[in-house]
Amino acid sequence: EELKDDLKDKKYVFLYDESTDIAIQKHICIVVRFFCNRNERIQTAFLGLVPVIDTTGEALFKKISDELATYNQTLNNCIGFASDGAASM
């Protein structure tokens, strides 16, 4: 809940990567960086490790948007983006 409050209405940088675990289940790791007023510093926060089946660009976009929504955030506040450069990302 603290993270939801800290991230509310903030501009942020979005970082993510896809990984496959030993059970051959794919996940995307979602991290954000933003200025936290409470701590008065730039903060890096882990938002989630989201399981995915379909790794098309459209499917990943939907998963990311849904995860951001759980933190009351949208891509409208995203001011930066980083991934490993795979075509679907």
CSV table of C-alpha atoms in Angstrom, one decimal:
chain,number,residue,atom,x,y,z
A,1,GLU,CA,0.0,0.0,0.0
A,2,GLU,CA,2.9,2.4,0.7
A,3,LEU,CA,4.2,1.8,-2.8
A,4,LYS,CA,0.8,2.6,-4.3
A,5,ASP,CA,0.7,5.8,-2.3
A,6,ASP,CA,4.3,6.7,-3.3
A,7,LEU,CA,3.8,6.0,-6.9
A,8,LYS,CA,0.4,7.7,-7.2
A,9,ASP,CA,0.4,10.4,-10.0
A,10,LYS,CA,4.1,10.2,-10.3
A,11,LYS,CA,6.1,10.2,-13.5
A,12,TYR,CA,8.2,7.1,-13.7
A,13,VAL,CA,10.7,5.1,-15.8
A,14,PHE,CA,9.5,1.6,-16.6
A,15,LEU,CA,12.0,-1.4,-16.9
A,16,TYR,CA,11.1,-4.9,-17.7
A,17,ASP,CA,12.5,-8.2,-19.0
A,18,GLU,CA,11.1,-11.6,-19.9
A,19,SER,CA,12.5,-14.8,-18.4
A,20,THR,CA,11.7,-18.5,-18.6
A,21,ASP,CA,12.0,-20.6,-15.4
A,22,ILE,CA,13.1,-24.2,-14.9
A,23,ALA,CA,9.5,-25.4,-15.5
A,24,ILE,CA,9.5,-23.6,-18.8
A,25,GLN,CA,7.0,-20.9,-17.5
A,26,LYS,CA,7.6,-17.5,-18.9
A,27,HIS,CA,7.4,-14.4,-16.7
A,28,ILE,CA,7.9,-10.7,-17.1
A,29,CYS,CA,9.7,-8.8,-14.3
A,30,ILE,CA,8.4,-5.3,-13.9
A,31,VAL,CA,10.4,-2.5,-12.1
A,32,VAL,CA,9.8,1.2,-11.9
A,33,ARG,CA,12.1,4.2,-10.9
A,34,PHE,CA,10.5,7.4,-9.7
A,35,PHE,CA,11.1,10.3,-7.2
A,36,CYS,CA,9.7,9.3,-3.9
A,37,ASN,CA,8.5,12.4,-1.9
A,38,ARG,CA,8.3,10.4,1.3
A,39,ASN,CA,12.0,9.3,1.1
A,40,GLU,CA,13.1,12.4,-0.8
A,41,ARG,CA,15.1,10.4,-3.3
A,42,ILE,CA,14.9,8.4,-6.5
A,43,GLN,CA,13.5,5.0,-5.7
A,44,THR,CA,13.6,1.7,-7.6
A,45,ALA,CA,10.6,-0.5,-6.9
A,46,PHE,CA,9.8,-4.1,-7.9
A,47,LEU,CA,6.2,-4.2,-9.1
A,48,GLY,CA,5.8,-7.8,-9.9
A,49,LEU,CA,6.8,-11.0,-11.6
A,50,VAL,CA,3.9,-11.7,-14.0
A,51,PRO,CA,3.4,-15.1,-15.6
A,52,VAL,CA,2.8,-15.0,-19.4
A,53,ILE,CA,1.8,-17.5,-22.0
A,54,ASP,CA,1.5,-15.4,-25.1
A,55,THR,CA,4.6,-13.2,-25.6
A,56,THR,CA,3.5,-11.2,-28.6
A,57,GLY,CA,3.9,-7.4,-28.3
A,58,GLU,CA,0.1,-7.0,-27.9
A,59,ALA,CA,-0.1,-9.6,-25.1
A,60,LEU,CA,2.8,-8.2,-23.2
A,61,PHE,CA,1.4,-4.7,-23.5
A,62,LYS,CA,-1.9,-6.0,-21.9
A,63,LYS,CA,-0.1,-7.7,-19.1
A,64,ILE,CA,2.0,-4.6,-18.3
A,65,SER,CA,-1.0,-2.3,-18.4
A,66,ASP,CA,-2.9,-4.6,-16.1
A,67,GLU,CA,-0.1,-4.8,-13.6
A,68,LEU,CA,0.4,-1.0,-13.6
A,69,ALA,CA,-3.3,-0.6,-13.0
A,70,THR,CA,-3.0,-2.6,-9.8
A,71,TYR,CA,-0.8,0.3,-8.6
A,72,ASN,CA,-3.2,2.9,-9.8
A,73,GLN,CA,-0.8,3.9,-12.6
A,74,THR,CA,-1.0,4.1,-16.3
A,75,LEU,CA,1.5,4.4,-19.2
A,76,ASN,CA,0.6,8.0,-19.5
A,77,ASN,CA,3.0,8.9,-16.7
A,78,CYS,CA,5.8,6.8,-18.2
A,79,ILE,CA,8.7,9.0,-19.2
A,80,GLY,CA,11.3,6.3,-19.9
A,81,PHE,CA,11.4,2.7,-20.9
A,82,ALA,CA,14.0,-0.1,-20.9
A,83,SER,CA,14.0,-3.7,-22.0
A,84,ASP,CA,16.5,-6.2,-23.3
A,85,GLY,CA,15.7,-5.3,-26.9
A,86,ALA,CA,13.8,-8.4,-28.0
A,87,ALA,CA,11.5,-7.8,-30.9
A,88,SER,CA,8.3,-8.5,-29.0
A,89,MET,CA,9.3,-6.0,-26.3
